[in-house]
mmCIF file of C-alpha atoms in Angstrom:
data_model
loop_
_atom_site.group_PDB
_atom_site.id
_atom_site.type_symbol
_atom_site.label_atom_id
_atom_site.label_comp_id
_atom_site.label_asym_id
_atom_site.label_seq_id
_atom_site.Cartn_x
_atom_site.Cartn_y
_atom_site.Cartn_z
ATOM 1 C CA UNK A 1 35.157 -12.577 -19.113
ATOM 2 C CA UNK A 2 33.508 -13.483 -22.392
ATOM 3 C CA UNK A 3 33.873 -11.897 -25.792
ATOM 4 C CA UNK A 4 33.756 -8.133 -26.250
ATOM 5 C CA UNK A 5 30.325 -7.005 -27.398
ATOM 6 C CA UNK A 6 29.343 -3.849 -29.268
ATOM 7 C CA UNK A 7 26.065 -2.190 -30.158
ATOM 8 C CA UNK A 8 26.000 -1.785 -33.936
ATOM 9 C CA UNK A 9 22.416 -0.728 -34.614
ATOM 10 C CA UNK A 10 19.613 1.009 -32.717
ATOM 11 C CA UNK A 11 16.028 2.022 -33.394
ATOM 12 C CA UNK A 12 13.248 3.779 -31.509
ATOM 13 C CA UNK A 13 9.591 4.249 -32.425
ATOM 14 C CA UNK A 14 7.618 7.353 -31.587
ATOM 15 C CA UNK A 15 6.258 7.015 -28.034
ATOM 16 C CA UNK A 16 2.732 8.004 -27.028
ATOM 17 C CA UNK A 17 -0.816 6.744 -27.397
ATOM 18 C CA UNK A 18 -0.359 4.749 -30.588
ATOM 19 C CA UNK A 19 -3.858 3.748 -31.663
ATOM 20 C CA UNK A 20 -2.626 3.945 -35.261
ATOM 21 C CA UNK A 21 -0.676 0.668 -35.082
ATOM 22 C CA UNK A 22 -0.854 -2.887 -33.754
ATOM 23 C CA UNK A 23 1.868 -4.146 -31.413
ATOM 24 C CA UNK A 24 3.666 -5.917 -34.256
ATOM 25 C CA UNK A 25 3.570 -2.789 -36.422
ATOM 26 C CA UNK A 26 4.837 -0.758 -33.482
ATOM 27 C CA UNK A 27 7.733 -3.182 -32.950
ATOM 28 C CA UNK A 28 8.617 -3.070 -36.639
ATOM 29 C CA UNK A 29 9.148 0.710 -36.489
ATOM 30 C CA UNK A 30 12.195 0.290 -34.253
ATOM 31 C CA UNK A 31 13.341 -3.023 -35.774
ATOM 32 C CA UNK A 32 13.473 -1.504 -39.251
ATOM 33 C CA UNK A 33 15.429 1.520 -37.992
ATOM 34 C CA UNK A 34 17.935 -0.704 -36.157
ATOM 35 C CA UNK A 35 18.461 -2.934 -39.198
ATOM 36 C CA UNK A 36 18.997 0.094 -41.431
ATOM 37 C CA UNK A 37 21.336 1.618 -38.837
ATOM 38 C CA UNK A 38 23.482 -1.518 -38.732
ATOM 39 C CA UNK A 39 23.369 -2.294 -42.440
ATOM 40 C CA UNK A 40 22.159 -5.818 -41.663
ATOM 41 C CA UNK A 41 19.079 -7.773 -42.702
ATOM 42 C CA UNK A 42 16.966 -10.307 -40.832
ATOM 43 C CA UNK A 43 19.062 -13.220 -42.135
ATOM 44 C CA UNK A 44 22.152 -11.827 -40.374
ATOM 45 C CA UNK A 45 20.566 -12.030 -36.907
ATOM 46 C CA UNK A 46 21.421 -15.155 -34.925
ATOM 47 C CA UNK A 47 19.071 -14.702 -31.970
ATOM 48 C CA UNK A 48 16.208 -12.365 -31.104
ATOM 49 C CA UNK A 49 15.009 -11.623 -27.565
ATOM 50 C CA UNK A 50 11.658 -9.869 -27.128
ATOM 51 C CA UNK A 51 11.106 -7.856 -23.966
ATOM 52 C CA UNK A 52 7.444 -7.170 -23.237
ATOM 53 C CA UNK A 53 5.323 -7.116 -20.108
ATOM 54 C CA UNK A 54 2.127 -7.505 -22.194
ATOM 55 C CA UNK A 55 -0.006 -7.021 -19.057
ATOM 56 C CA UNK A 56 -2.008 -4.153 -20.503
ATOM 57 C CA UNK A 57 -2.483 -5.146 -24.139
ATOM 58 C CA UNK A 58 -4.729 -7.438 -26.132
ATOM 59 C CA UNK A 59 -1.774 -9.613 -27.217
ATOM 60 C CA UNK A 60 -0.603 -11.465 -24.112
ATOM 61 C CA UNK A 61 2.099 -13.406 -26.014
ATOM 62 C CA UNK A 62 3.545 -10.857 -28.450
ATOM 63 C CA UNK A 63 6.876 -12.484 -29.336
ATOM 64 C CA UNK A 64 5.610 -14.864 -32.066
ATOM 65 C CA UNK A 65 3.529 -12.232 -33.872
ATOM 66 C CA UNK A 66 6.334 -9.669 -33.667
ATOM 67 C CA UNK A 67 8.714 -12.250 -35.133
ATOM 68 C CA UNK A 68 6.299 -13.242 -37.909
ATOM 69 C CA UNK A 69 5.467 -9.673 -38.917
ATOM 70 C CA UNK A 70 9.139 -8.628 -38.917
ATOM 71 C CA UNK A 71 10.542 -11.546 -40.895
ATOM 72 C CA UNK A 72 12.254 -13.032 -37.833
ATOM 73 C CA UNK A 73 10.363 -16.299 -37.420
ATOM 74 C CA UNK A 74 12.711 -19.030 -36.242
ATOM 75 C CA UNK A 75 15.028 -16.630 -34.429
ATOM 76 C CA UNK A 76 12.874 -15.684 -31.408
ATOM 77 C CA UNK A 77 12.954 -18.546 -28.893
ATOM 78 C CA UNK A 78 12.162 -16.455 -25.822
ATOM 79 C CA UNK A 79 10.454 -13.429 -24.332
ATOM 80 C CA UNK A 80 11.713 -11.862 -21.088
ATOM 81 C CA UNK A 81 10.019 -9.738 -18.425
ATOM 82 C CA UNK A 82 11.343 -7.749 -15.448
ATOM 83 C CA UNK A 83 8.547 -5.236 -14.859
ATOM 84 C CA UNK A 84 9.707 -1.706 -15.775
ATOM 85 C CA UNK A 85 13.251 -3.022 -16.389
ATOM 86 C CA UNK A 86 12.145 -5.460 -19.091
ATOM 87 C CA UNK A 87 14.071 -3.567 -21.787
ATOM 88 C CA UNK A 88 17.474 -3.950 -20.139
ATOM 89 C CA UNK A 89 16.626 -7.536 -19.162
ATOM 90 C CA UNK A 90 16.196 -8.231 -22.885
ATOM 91 C CA UNK A 91 19.411 -6.338 -23.650
ATOM 92 C CA UNK A 92 21.358 -8.292 -21.030
ATOM 93 C CA UNK A 93 20.049 -11.579 -22.449
ATOM 94 C CA UNK A 94 21.097 -10.629 -25.993
ATOM 95 C CA UNK A 95 24.464 -9.331 -24.757
ATOM 96 C CA UNK A 96 25.107 -12.589 -22.885
ATOM 97 C CA UNK A 97 24.273 -14.679 -25.971
ATOM 98 C CA UNK A 98 26.971 -12.833 -27.931
ATOM 99 C CA UNK A 99 29.499 -12.615 -25.099
ATOM 100 C CA UNK A 100 29.239 -16.365 -24.488
ATOM 101 C CA UNK A 101 29.853 -17.184 -28.132
ATOM 102 C CA UNK A 102 26.410 -18.690 -28.709
ATOM 103 C CA UNK A 103 25.826 -16.300 -31.618
ATOM 104 C CA UNK A 104 27.786 -13.523 -33.317
ATOM 105 C CA UNK A 105 24.813 -11.178 -33.691
ATOM 106 C CA UNK A 106 21.769 -10.841 -31.433
ATOM 107 C CA UNK A 107 18.830 -8.456 -31.423
ATOM 108 C CA UNK A 108 16.848 -7.236 -28.422
ATOM 109 C CA UNK A 109 13.379 -5.807 -29.066
ATOM 110 C CA UNK A 110 11.378 -4.024 -26.389
ATOM 111 C CA UNK A 111 7.714 -3.301 -27.048
ATOM 112 C CA UNK A 112 4.526 -2.640 -25.109
ATOM 113 C CA UNK A 113 1.081 -1.231 -25.880
ATOM 114 C CA UNK A 114 -0.026 0.012 -22.486
ATOM 115 C CA UNK A 115 -2.942 2.248 -23.460
ATOM 116 C CA UNK A 116 -5.275 -0.585 -24.401
ATOM 117 C CA UNK A 117 -6.648 -0.565 -20.834
ATOM 118 C CA UNK A 118 -7.913 2.424 -18.846
ATOM 119 C CA UNK A 119 -5.803 4.246 -16.257
ATOM 120 C CA UNK A 120 -7.427 2.673 -13.184
ATOM 121 C CA UNK A 121 -6.900 -0.825 -14.587
ATOM 122 C CA UNK A 122 -3.308 0.027 -15.433
ATOM 123 C CA UNK A 123 -2.693 1.239 -11.864
ATOM 124 C CA UNK A 124 -4.263 -1.919 -10.447
ATOM 125 C CA UNK A 125 -2.002 -4.076 -12.621
ATOM 126 C CA UNK A 126 1.034 -2.066 -11.539
ATOM 127 C CA UNK A 127 0.019 -2.354 -7.893
ATOM 128 C CA UNK A 128 0.531 -6.083 -8.172
ATOM 129 C CA UNK A 129 4.177 -5.384 -9.024
ATOM 130 C CA UNK A 130 5.234 -5.402 -5.374
ATOM 131 C CA UNK A 131 3.952 -7.949 -2.890
ATOM 132 C CA UNK A 132 0.304 -8.617 -3.687
ATOM 133 C CA UNK A 133 -0.650 -10.511 -0.536
ATOM 134 C CA UNK A 134 0.870 -8.173 2.074
ATOM 135 C CA UNK A 135 0.737 -4.810 0.284
ATOM 136 C CA UNK A 136 -1.699 -4.412 -2.583
ATOM 137 C CA UNK A 137 -4.414 -6.732 -1.237
ATOM 138 C CA UNK A 138 -4.564 -5.080 2.181
ATOM 139 C CA UNK A 139 -3.523 -1.496 1.426
ATOM 140 C CA UNK A 140 -4.145 -0.887 -2.271
ATOM 141 C CA UNK A 141 -0.565 0.223 -2.909
ATOM 142 C CA UNK A 142 0.205 1.329 -6.471
ATOM 143 C CA UNK A 143 3.411 2.665 -8.014
ATOM 144 C CA UNK A 144 2.656 6.316 -7.194
ATOM 145 C CA UNK A 145 2.086 5.257 -3.585
ATOM 146 C CA UNK A 146 5.333 3.290 -3.390
ATOM 147 C CA UNK A 147 7.322 6.203 -4.788
ATOM 148 C CA UNK A 148 5.503 8.624 -2.487
ATOM 149 C CA UNK A 149 6.735 6.517 0.440
ATOM 150 C CA UNK A 150 10.322 6.931 -0.769
ATOM 151 C CA UNK A 151 9.783 10.646 -1.470
ATOM 152 C CA UNK A 152 8.424 11.454 1.989
ATOM 153 C CA UNK A 153 11.268 9.535 3.634
ATOM 154 C CA UNK A 154 13.879 11.310 1.481
ATOM 155 C CA UNK A 155 12.286 14.663 2.358
ATOM 156 C CA UNK A 156 12.259 13.855 6.071
ATOM 157 C CA UNK A 157 15.859 12.626 6.223
ATOM 158 C CA UNK A 158 17.593 14.958 3.746
ATOM 159 C CA UNK A 159 15.316 17.967 3.390
ATOM 160 C CA UNK A 160 14.516 17.313 -0.262
ATOM 161 C CA UNK A 161 11.727 19.608 -1.427
ATOM 162 C CA UNK A 162 8.752 19.420 -3.758
ATOM 163 C CA UNK A 163 10.330 22.261 -5.732
ATOM 164 C CA UNK A 164 13.465 20.178 -6.341
ATOM 165 C CA UNK A 165 11.317 17.285 -7.521
ATOM 166 C CA UNK A 166 9.448 19.686 -9.810
ATOM 167 C CA UNK A 167 12.769 20.720 -11.401
ATOM 168 C CA UNK A 168 13.217 17.126 -12.604
ATOM 169 C CA UNK A 169 9.879 17.377 -14.437
ATOM 170 C CA UNK A 170 10.760 20.788 -15.884
ATOM 171 C CA UNK A 171 14.069 19.426 -17.239
ATOM 172 C CA UNK A 172 12.386 16.341 -18.679
ATOM 173 C CA UNK A 173 9.655 18.275 -20.473
ATOM 174 C CA UNK A 174 12.178 20.790 -21.822
ATOM 175 C CA UNK A 175 14.163 18.059 -23.524
ATOM 176 C CA UNK A 176 11.066 16.050 -24.438
ATOM 177 C CA UNK A 177 9.760 19.088 -26.334
ATOM 178 C CA UNK A 178 12.954 18.932 -28.402
ATOM 179 C CA UNK A 179 12.597 15.197 -29.163
ATOM 180 C CA UNK A 180 10.039 14.426 -31.899
ATOM 181 C CA UNK A 181 9.725 10.833 -30.656
ATOM 182 C CA UNK A 182 8.727 11.838 -27.107
ATOM 183 C CA UNK A 183 5.220 11.356 -25.703
ATOM 184 C CA UNK A 184 5.038 14.863 -24.191
ATOM 185 C CA UNK A 185 5.956 17.713 -26.516
ATOM 186 C CA UNK A 186 5.361 20.787 -24.343
ATOM 187 C CA UNK A 187 7.567 22.402 -21.650
ATOM 188 C CA UNK A 188 6.170 22.886 -18.126
ATOM 189 C CA UNK A 189 7.047 25.272 -15.297
ATOM 190 C CA UNK A 190 7.786 24.572 -11.640
ATOM 191 C CA UNK A 191 4.533 26.304 -10.746
ATOM 192 C CA UNK A 192 2.535 24.073 -13.117
ATOM 193 C CA UNK A 193 4.095 20.949 -11.602
ATOM 194 C CA UNK A 194 3.387 22.079 -8.029
ATOM 195 C CA UNK A 195 -0.213 22.974 -8.885
ATOM 196 C CA UNK A 196 -0.954 19.731 -10.742
ATOM 197 C CA UNK A 197 -3.335 17.214 -9.202
ATOM 198 C CA UNK A 198 -2.024 15.261 -6.210
ATOM 199 C CA UNK A 199 -1.878 11.526 -6.923
ATOM 200 C CA UNK A 200 -0.237 10.323 -3.702
ATOM 201 C CA UNK A 201 1.448 13.177 -1.824
ATOM 202 C CA UNK A 202 4.012 14.457 -2.585
ATOM 203 C CA UNK A 203 3.690 12.765 -5.993
ATOM 204 C CA UNK A 204 1.564 14.889 -8.293
ATOM 205 C CA UNK A 205 0.364 14.301 -11.834
ATOM 206 C CA UNK A 206 3.307 16.153 -13.367
ATOM 207 C CA UNK A 207 5.746 14.260 -11.121
ATOM 208 C CA UNK A 208 4.596 11.071 -12.862
ATOM 209 C CA UNK A 209 5.526 9.487 -16.178
ATOM 210 C CA UNK A 210 2.766 8.883 -18.738
ATOM 211 C CA UNK A 211 1.280 5.536 -19.717
ATOM 212 C CA UNK A 212 2.789 5.038 -23.170
ATOM 213 C CA UNK A 213 2.963 2.759 -26.183
ATOM 214 C CA UNK A 214 6.308 2.292 -27.908
ATOM 215 C CA UNK A 215 9.149 0.082 -29.065
ATOM 216 C CA UNK A 216 12.945 0.188 -29.164
ATOM 217 C CA UNK A 217 15.525 -2.187 -30.621
ATOM 218 C CA UNK A 218 19.281 -2.730 -30.317
ATOM 219 C CA UNK A 219 21.579 -5.051 -32.253
ATOM 220 C CA UNK A 220 24.616 -6.568 -30.496
ATOM 221 C CA UNK A 221 27.679 -8.051 -32.217
ATOM 222 C CA UNK A 222 30.925 -9.745 -31.264
ATOM 223 C CA UNK A 223 34.266 -8.011 -31.829
ATOM 224 C CA UNK A 224 35.031 -10.423 -34.650
ATOM 225 C CA UNK A 225 31.746 -9.569 -36.373
ATOM 226 C CA UNK A 226 32.347 -5.842 -35.917
ATOM 227 C CA UNK A 227 35.681 -6.209 -37.725
ATOM 228 C CA UNK A 228 34.179 -8.403 -40.440
ATOM 229 C CA UNK A 229 31.371 -5.915 -41.092
ATOM 230 C CA UNK A 230 33.784 -2.945 -40.896
ATOM 231 C CA UNK A 231 31.472 -1.101 -38.491
ATOM 232 C CA UNK A 232 32.791 2.457 -38.255
ATOM 233 C CA UNK A 233 31.220 3.573 -34.985
ATOM 234 C CA UNK A 234 30.609 0.645 -32.642
ATOM 235 C CA UNK A 235 29.567 1.434 -29.092
ATOM 236 C CA UNK A 236 31.141 -1.088 -26.730
ATOM 237 C CA UNK A 237 29.472 -2.513 -23.643
ATOM 238 C CA UNK A 238 32.268 -2.374 -21.083
ATOM 239 C CA UNK A 239 30.312 -3.057 -17.891
ATOM 240 C CA UNK A 240 27.060 -4.669 -16.831
ATOM 241 C CA UNK A 241 25.436 -4.936 -13.431
ATOM 242 C CA UNK A 242 22.195 -6.386 -12.115
ATOM 243 C CA UNK A 243 20.529 -6.946 -8.745
ATOM 244 C CA UNK A 244 17.176 -7.227 -7.043
ATOM 245 C CA UNK A 245 15.709 -6.478 -3.621
ATOM 246 C CA UNK A 246 12.895 -7.705 -1.390
ATOM 247 C CA UNK A 247 9.494 -7.819 -3.098
ATOM 248 C CA UNK A 248 7.947 -6.875 0.258
ATOM 249 C CA UNK A 249 9.023 -3.223 0.452
ATOM 250 C CA UNK A 250 8.452 -3.045 4.214
ATOM 251 C CA UNK A 251 11.318 -5.532 4.733
ATOM 252 C CA UNK A 252 13.945 -3.245 3.212
ATOM 253 C CA UNK A 253 14.647 -1.209 6.336
ATOM 254 C CA UNK A 254 15.360 2.105 4.602
ATOM 255 C CA UNK A 255 13.492 4.022 1.932
ATOM 256 C CA UNK A 256 15.761 6.785 0.657
ATOM 257 C CA UNK A 257 17.304 4.887 -2.245
ATOM 258 C CA UNK A 258 17.335 1.555 -4.061
ATOM 259 C CA UNK A 259 19.806 -1.072 -2.851
ATOM 260 C CA UNK A 260 19.374 -2.939 -6.145
ATOM 261 C CA UNK A 261 20.644 0.100 -8.070
ATOM 262 C CA UNK A 262 23.590 0.540 -5.719
ATOM 263 C CA UNK A 263 24.634 -3.110 -6.137
ATOM 264 C CA UNK A 264 24.129 -3.127 -9.918
ATOM 265 C CA UNK A 265 26.108 0.094 -10.308
ATOM 266 C CA UNK A 266 29.005 -1.205 -8.214
ATOM 267 C CA UNK A 267 29.165 -4.352 -10.334
ATOM 268 C CA UNK A 268 29.058 -2.407 -13.613
ATOM 269 C CA UNK A 269 31.686 0.146 -12.529
ATOM 270 C CA UNK A 270 34.050 -2.614 -11.407
ATOM 271 C CA UNK A 271 33.645 -4.532 -14.655
ATOM 272 C CA UNK A 272 34.241 -1.392 -16.717
ATOM 273 C CA UNK A 273 37.136 -0.317 -14.459
ATOM 274 C CA UNK A 274 35.752 3.195 -14.033
ATOM 275 C CA UNK A 275 34.261 5.337 -11.273
ATOM 276 C CA UNK A 276 31.023 7.390 -11.295
ATOM 277 C CA UNK A 277 33.154 10.493 -11.993
ATOM 278 C CA UNK A 278 34.048 9.065 -15.418
ATOM 279 C CA UNK A 279 30.422 8.998 -16.619
ATOM 280 C CA UNK A 280 29.572 11.960 -18.853
ATOM 281 C CA UNK A 281 26.037 11.170 -20.031
ATOM 282 C CA UNK A 282 23.396 8.879 -18.560
ATOM 283 C CA UNK A 283 19.825 7.720 -18.588
ATOM 284 C CA UNK A 284 18.472 7.455 -15.039
ATOM 285 C CA UNK A 285 15.183 5.668 -14.400
ATOM 286 C CA UNK A 286 12.737 8.492 -13.644
ATOM 287 C CA UNK A 287 9.252 6.984 -13.575
ATOM 288 C CA UNK A 288 8.575 9.596 -10.883
ATOM 289 C CA UNK A 289 10.636 12.700 -10.210
ATOM 290 C CA UNK A 290 11.924 11.439 -6.853
ATOM 291 C CA UNK A 291 13.357 8.401 -8.668
ATOM 292 C CA UNK A 292 15.781 10.555 -10.666
ATOM 293 C CA UNK A 293 16.935 12.370 -7.515
ATOM 294 C CA UNK A 294 17.565 9.044 -5.754
ATOM 295 C CA UNK A 295 19.240 7.728 -8.915
ATOM 296 C CA UNK A 296 21.840 10.518 -8.859
ATOM 297 C CA UNK A 297 22.815 9.321 -5.382
ATOM 298 C CA UNK A 298 22.538 5.560 -5.905
ATOM 299 C CA UNK A 299 24.707 5.748 -9.035
ATOM 300 C CA UNK A 300 27.338 7.840 -7.254
ATOM 301 C CA UNK A 301 26.952 11.049 -9.267
ATOM 302 C CA UNK A 302 26.554 12.954 -5.999
ATOM 303 C CA UNK A 303 26.670 12.268 -2.254
ATOM 304 C CA UNK A 304 23.765 10.654 -0.435
ATOM 305 C CA UNK A 305 21.144 13.271 0.323
ATOM 306 C CA UNK A 306 22.496 15.758 -2.224
ATOM 307 C CA UNK A 307 20.359 14.685 -5.188
ATOM 308 C CA UNK A 308 17.997 17.625 -4.765
ATOM 309 C CA UNK A 309 20.916 20.054 -4.872
ATOM 310 C CA UNK A 310 22.323 18.232 -7.923
ATOM 311 C CA UNK A 311 19.240 19.067 -10.010
ATOM 312 C CA UNK A 312 18.906 22.508 -8.413
ATOM 313 C CA UNK A 313 22.454 23.434 -9.452
ATOM 314 C CA UNK A 314 21.887 22.254 -13.041
ATOM 315 C CA UNK A 315 24.507 19.531 -12.834
ATOM 316 C CA UNK A 316 22.327 17.029 -14.717
ATOM 317 C CA UNK A 317 21.530 19.423 -17.563
ATOM 318 C CA UNK A 318 23.039 19.273 -21.037
ATOM 319 C CA UNK A 319 26.530 20.669 -20.528
ATOM 320 C CA UNK A 320 26.463 19.876 -16.785
ATOM 321 C CA UNK A 321 28.585 17.415 -14.811
ATOM 322 C CA UNK A 322 26.517 14.456 -16.082
ATOM 323 C CA UNK A 323 23.915 15.015 -18.792
ATOM 324 C CA UNK A 324 20.916 12.984 -17.574
ATOM 325 C CA UNK A 325 17.828 11.988 -19.575
ATOM 326 C CA UNK A 326 18.478 14.431 -22.380
ATOM 327 C CA UNK A 327 15.840 12.865 -24.663
ATOM 328 C CA UNK A 328 13.131 13.550 -22.046
ATOM 329 C CA UNK A 329 13.432 10.543 -19.748
ATOM 330 C CA UNK A 330 10.533 8.309 -18.795
ATOM 331 C CA UNK A 331 8.891 11.434 -17.407
ATOM 332 C CA UNK A 332 8.396 13.132 -20.800
ATOM 333 C CA UNK A 333 9.655 10.768 -23.502
ATOM 334 C CA UNK A 334 7.335 8.085 -22.087
ATOM 335 C CA UNK A 335 7.491 4.721 -20.367
ATOM 336 C CA UNK A 336 6.289 1.722 -22.400
ATOM 337 C CA UNK A 337 7.681 -0.821 -19.939
ATOM 338 C CA UNK A 338 9.191 -3.311 -22.385
ATOM 339 C CA UNK A 339 10.766 -0.608 -24.527
ATOM 340 C CA UNK A 340 12.181 1.740 -21.890
ATOM 341 C CA UNK A 341 15.566 0.102 -21.226
ATOM 342 C CA UNK A 342 16.283 -0.344 -24.922
ATOM 343 C CA UNK A 343 15.175 3.225 -25.602
ATOM 344 C CA UNK A 344 17.801 4.234 -23.037
ATOM 345 C CA UNK A 345 20.417 2.287 -25.018
ATOM 346 C CA UNK A 346 19.214 4.057 -28.175
ATOM 347 C CA UNK A 347 19.682 7.426 -26.468
ATOM 348 C CA UNK A 348 23.167 6.786 -25.079
ATOM 349 C CA UNK A 349 24.317 5.187 -28.329
ATOM 350 C CA UNK A 350 23.198 8.292 -30.228
ATOM 351 C CA UNK A 351 24.999 10.502 -27.700
ATOM 352 C CA UNK A 352 28.253 8.521 -27.892
ATOM 353 C CA UNK A 353 28.153 8.611 -31.711
ATOM 354 C CA UNK A 354 27.620 12.407 -31.652
ATOM 355 C CA UNK A 355 24.270 11.891 -33.394
ATOM 356 C CA UNK A 356 21.960 13.509 -30.843
ATOM 357 C CA UNK A 357 21.521 16.772 -32.753
ATOM 358 C CA UNK A 358 20.239 19.644 -30.621
ATOM 359 C CA UNK A 359 20.193 17.304 -27.609
ATOM 360 C CA UNK A 360 23.894 16.424 -27.882
ATOM 361 C CA UNK A 361 25.895 16.567 -24.641
ATOM 362 C CA UNK A 362 29.563 17.659 -24.914
ATOM 363 C CA UNK A 363 31.811 14.616 -24.447
ATOM 364 C CA UNK A 364 35.513 14.082 -23.822
ATOM 365 C CA UNK A 365 35.840 10.498 -22.585
ATOM 366 C CA UNK A 366 32.789 9.150 -24.473
ATOM 367 C CA UNK A 367 31.526 7.124 -21.523
ATOM 368 C CA UNK A 368 27.787 6.712 -20.929
ATOM 369 C CA UNK A 369 25.591 4.855 -18.467
ATOM 370 C CA UNK A 370 22.166 3.241 -18.773
ATOM 371 C CA UNK A 371 20.096 2.633 -15.619
ATOM 372 C CA UNK A 372 16.771 0.767 -15.681
ATOM 373 C CA UNK A 373 14.705 -0.079 -12.578
ATOM 374 C CA UNK A 374 11.938 -2.657 -12.328
ATOM 375 C CA UNK A 375 9.084 -1.949 -9.939
ATOM 376 C CA UNK A 376 10.091 0.183 -6.950
ATOM 377 C CA UNK A 377 13.681 -0.997 -6.806
ATOM 378 C CA UNK A 378 12.645 -4.631 -7.140
ATOM 379 C CA UNK A 379 15.064 -5.044 -10.066
ATOM 380 C CA UNK A 380 17.896 -2.838 -11.285
ATOM 381 C CA UNK A 381 20.190 -3.075 -14.306
ATOM 382 C CA UNK A 382 23.145 -0.839 -15.171
ATOM 383 C CA UNK A 383 25.172 -0.875 -18.383
ATOM 384 C CA UNK A 384 28.318 1.127 -19.141
ATOM 385 C CA UNK A 385 28.683 2.049 -22.815
ATOM 386 C CA UNK A 386 31.820 3.486 -24.373
ATOM 387 C CA UNK A 387 33.027 4.648 -27.749
#
């Protein structure tokens, strides 16, 4: 075990189609908020990690320009990428730098401008996120298709319904409409979800997250630095987990959940010395509605095959057994790949500090979980946060 590490500052830009800013300006929105939140300045940061896929933007190497624009030149030696889980990959890298003693304070920045290409190009890029030679090249698989494969299998084995999947979207849009930083600002009904255009059955348009621009930032500090700075409300990282699975999805043998999530969660729970029943609030990777239902099961919030019932019974609502994606999730808040995992940290940090306003979940133990998936279960990261 290394040093104890706390989150002492967080920031989140507004998500959406952000034609009003460049990628460096977009990154600065969350960097500035995180610095103000922590009370630090650029000179106090020992290391900066930039998480960005940069596949869909005009800047293919965004780390240097983000650093230059934000007054962080000299502190950004690396950029990381793990598909949709890039944000937590950046967070894990920054956490490890502090935990190991390399630096006392590290910053992780997640940023992507994904709307600078059209939708068909974006889908084609995403389709290469599995196994290009044996899947995309021959069959044209894209992310909606991959998740549709998991959805149809989950429906066949456990009886999960399209209506249950639609409830995930309804919940997401309800909370997104209450979050001024979310991409989607309007509630939807089950009927609207079910009647929306089929993308890859049973995945429909309103089962799918939007293509978004956005940034999020978190600042990590050692226990010694927290004491020195007299931080009043640090949020401690008590468990981390990470895993990956076969790139070739057909090799996995079962398609009702993500083995990478199950392994990452087990590792994080063991490190934090807790069980799934201790988690009160969580962000669950919900790029498509079926992903949240599988996430309930893979993270141990409910039994295998009961994820549909979990949402149906309202157990993942604010005030339920585990408040899940209460800022709108990927589904409504948006999914700028590099920013998503760090936006999840922003959300859970705000919840654990009782700063979530009208989206605040009632807490007793003050234990939260962050879950970020890359691809279709190709990567998974889990972090346990505690105040």
